[in-house]
Coordinates of C-alpha atoms in Angstrom, one line a residue:
X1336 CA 0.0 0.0 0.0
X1337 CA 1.3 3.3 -1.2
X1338 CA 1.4 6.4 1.2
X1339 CA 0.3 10.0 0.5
X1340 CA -0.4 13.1 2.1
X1341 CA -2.7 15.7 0.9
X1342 CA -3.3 19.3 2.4
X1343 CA -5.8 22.0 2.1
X1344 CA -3.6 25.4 3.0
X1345 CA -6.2 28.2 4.3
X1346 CA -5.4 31.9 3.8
X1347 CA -8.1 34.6 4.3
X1348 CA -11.6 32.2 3.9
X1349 CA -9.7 30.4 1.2
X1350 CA -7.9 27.0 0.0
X1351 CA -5.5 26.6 -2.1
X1352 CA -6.4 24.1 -4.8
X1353 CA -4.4 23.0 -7.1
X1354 CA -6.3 21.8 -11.1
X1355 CA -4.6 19.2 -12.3
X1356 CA -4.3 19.8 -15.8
X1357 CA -0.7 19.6 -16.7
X1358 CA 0.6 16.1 -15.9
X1359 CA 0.5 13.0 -18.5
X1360 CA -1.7 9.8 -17.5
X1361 CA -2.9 11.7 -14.3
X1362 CA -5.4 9.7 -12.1
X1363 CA -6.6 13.3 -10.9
X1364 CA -6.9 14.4 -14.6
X1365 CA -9.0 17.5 -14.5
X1366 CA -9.8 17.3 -10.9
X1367 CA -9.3 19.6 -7.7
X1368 CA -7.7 19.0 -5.0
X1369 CA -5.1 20.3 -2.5
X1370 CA -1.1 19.5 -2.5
X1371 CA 0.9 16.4 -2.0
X1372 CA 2.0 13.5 -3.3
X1373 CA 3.9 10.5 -2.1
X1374 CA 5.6 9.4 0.6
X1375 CA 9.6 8.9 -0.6
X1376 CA 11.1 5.6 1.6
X1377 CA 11.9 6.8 4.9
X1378 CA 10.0 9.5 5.1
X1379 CA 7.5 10.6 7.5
X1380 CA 3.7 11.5 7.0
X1381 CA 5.2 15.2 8.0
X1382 CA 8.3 15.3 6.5
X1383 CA 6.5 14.2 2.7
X1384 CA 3.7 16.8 3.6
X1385 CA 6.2 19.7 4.1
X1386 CA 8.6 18.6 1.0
X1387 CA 5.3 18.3 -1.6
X1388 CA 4.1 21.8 -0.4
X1389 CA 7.3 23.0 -0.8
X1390 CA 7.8 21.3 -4.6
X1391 CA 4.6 22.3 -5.4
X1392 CA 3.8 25.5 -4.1
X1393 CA 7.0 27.1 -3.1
X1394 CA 5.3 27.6 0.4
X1395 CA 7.1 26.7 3.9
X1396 CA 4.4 25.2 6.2
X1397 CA 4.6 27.0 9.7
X1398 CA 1.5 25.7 11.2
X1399 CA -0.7 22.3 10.0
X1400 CA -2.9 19.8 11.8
X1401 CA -2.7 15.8 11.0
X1402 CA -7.1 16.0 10.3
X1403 CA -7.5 12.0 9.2
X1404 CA -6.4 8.7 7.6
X1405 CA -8.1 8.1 4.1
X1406 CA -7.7 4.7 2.8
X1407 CA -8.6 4.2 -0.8
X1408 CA -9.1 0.8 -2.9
X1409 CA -9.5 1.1 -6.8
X1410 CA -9.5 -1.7 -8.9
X1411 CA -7.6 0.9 -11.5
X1412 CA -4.5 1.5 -9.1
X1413 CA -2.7 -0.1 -5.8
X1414 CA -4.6 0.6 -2.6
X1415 CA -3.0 3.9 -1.2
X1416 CA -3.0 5.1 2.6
X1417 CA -3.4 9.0 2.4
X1418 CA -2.8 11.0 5.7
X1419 CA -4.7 14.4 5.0
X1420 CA -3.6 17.8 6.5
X1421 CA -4.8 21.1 6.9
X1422 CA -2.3 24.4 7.0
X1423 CA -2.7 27.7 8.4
X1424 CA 0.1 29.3 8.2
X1425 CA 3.1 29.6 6.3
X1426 CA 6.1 31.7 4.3
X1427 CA 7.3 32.3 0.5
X1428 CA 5.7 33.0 -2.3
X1429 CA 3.7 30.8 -4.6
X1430 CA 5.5 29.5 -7.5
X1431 CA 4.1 27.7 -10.7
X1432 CA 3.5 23.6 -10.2
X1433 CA 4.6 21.3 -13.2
X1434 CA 1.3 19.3 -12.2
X1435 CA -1.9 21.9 -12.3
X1436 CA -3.0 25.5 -11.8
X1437 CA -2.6 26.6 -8.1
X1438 CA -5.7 29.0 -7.2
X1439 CA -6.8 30.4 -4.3
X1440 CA -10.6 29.5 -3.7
X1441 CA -13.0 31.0 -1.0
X1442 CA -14.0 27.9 0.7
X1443 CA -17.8 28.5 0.0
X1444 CA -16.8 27.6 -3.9
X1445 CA -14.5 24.5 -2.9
X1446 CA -17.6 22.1 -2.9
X1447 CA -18.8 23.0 -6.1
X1448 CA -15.5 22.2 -8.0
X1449 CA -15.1 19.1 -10.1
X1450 CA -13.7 16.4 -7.8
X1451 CA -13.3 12.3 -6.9
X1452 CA -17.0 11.4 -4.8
X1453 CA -14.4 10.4 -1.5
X1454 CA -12.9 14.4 -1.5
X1455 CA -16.4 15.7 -1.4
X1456 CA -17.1 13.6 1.8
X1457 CA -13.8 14.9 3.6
X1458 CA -13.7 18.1 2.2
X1459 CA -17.2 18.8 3.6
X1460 CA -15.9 17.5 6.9
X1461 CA -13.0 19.7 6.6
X1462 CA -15.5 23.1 5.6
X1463 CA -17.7 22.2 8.5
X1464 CA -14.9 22.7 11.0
X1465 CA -15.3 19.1 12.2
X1466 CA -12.5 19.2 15.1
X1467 CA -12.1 15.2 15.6
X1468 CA -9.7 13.0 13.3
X1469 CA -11.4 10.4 11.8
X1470 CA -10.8 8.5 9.3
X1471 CA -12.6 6.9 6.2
X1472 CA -12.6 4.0 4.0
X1473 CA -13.5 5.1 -0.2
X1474 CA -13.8 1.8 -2.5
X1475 CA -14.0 2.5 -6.1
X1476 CA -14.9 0.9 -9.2
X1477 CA -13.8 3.0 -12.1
X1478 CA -14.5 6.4 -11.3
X1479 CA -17.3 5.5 -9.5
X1480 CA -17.5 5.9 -5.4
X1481 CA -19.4 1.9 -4.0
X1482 CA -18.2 2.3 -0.7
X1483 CA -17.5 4.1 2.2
X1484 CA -16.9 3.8 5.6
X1485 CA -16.2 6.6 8.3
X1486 CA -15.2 6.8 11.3
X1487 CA -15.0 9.8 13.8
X1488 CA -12.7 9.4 17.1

């Protein structure tokens, strides 16, 4: 099982998304989401979450919150373990990402952007200010969403 991080930074009622429109054979083709990637051997869930901000955005992470565990089963690709952030705070300047479109997006918007089923269920959780770590199980066919299973601690 492959492991990931993913992170929605906040800055002024907004998240920084990133469209992926720029990589070949991308899974998230056309999609948003937040920044990440995967976890290089060795590497912590924190250390890969502050070197993909940093590759991708140019941005420093000064203050970020571990928010849940997201396992994902496709039959398209090997099941992945994604540990899912959120950021606050942070330094630099934005620079331009080799794999999408980095945009700053007032939160109220976020839901109504093209994304995977399973983002919509935590990014909803995330927008509601839910203050637990939970964690949830997404099981797809294709790009379809069967199952799900959450969990709230």
């Amino acid at each position: 099982m492959k492991i990931t991080t993913l992170c929605y930074i906040e800055h002024d009622k907004q998240y920084l998304m990133l469209h992926r429109i720029k990589k070949e054979n991308d899974i998230n083709e056309g999609k948003w989401i937040g920044v990440g990637g995967h976890a290089e051997n060795g590497e912590s869930p924190e250390e890969c979450l502050l070197r993909e901000v940093k590759e991708e955005t140019g941005l420093t992470l000064t203050s970020y919150r571990f928010r849940a565990l997201i396992t994902f089963i496709s039959d398209k690709q090997e099941p992945e373990l994604m540990c899912l952030f959120t950021a606050d705070e942070f330094t630099g300047k934005l620079i331009t990402c080799n794999e999408g479109d980095l945009k700053w997006v007032d939160k109220t918007i976020v839901p109504t952007l093209p994304t995977w089923e399973g983002d919509a269920i935590f990014l909803k959780l995330l927008l509601e200010n839910e203050e637990n770590f939970f964690t949830l199980k997404l099981v797809y066919e294709g790009e379809s969403l069967v199952d799900q299973k959450l969990e709230i601690y």
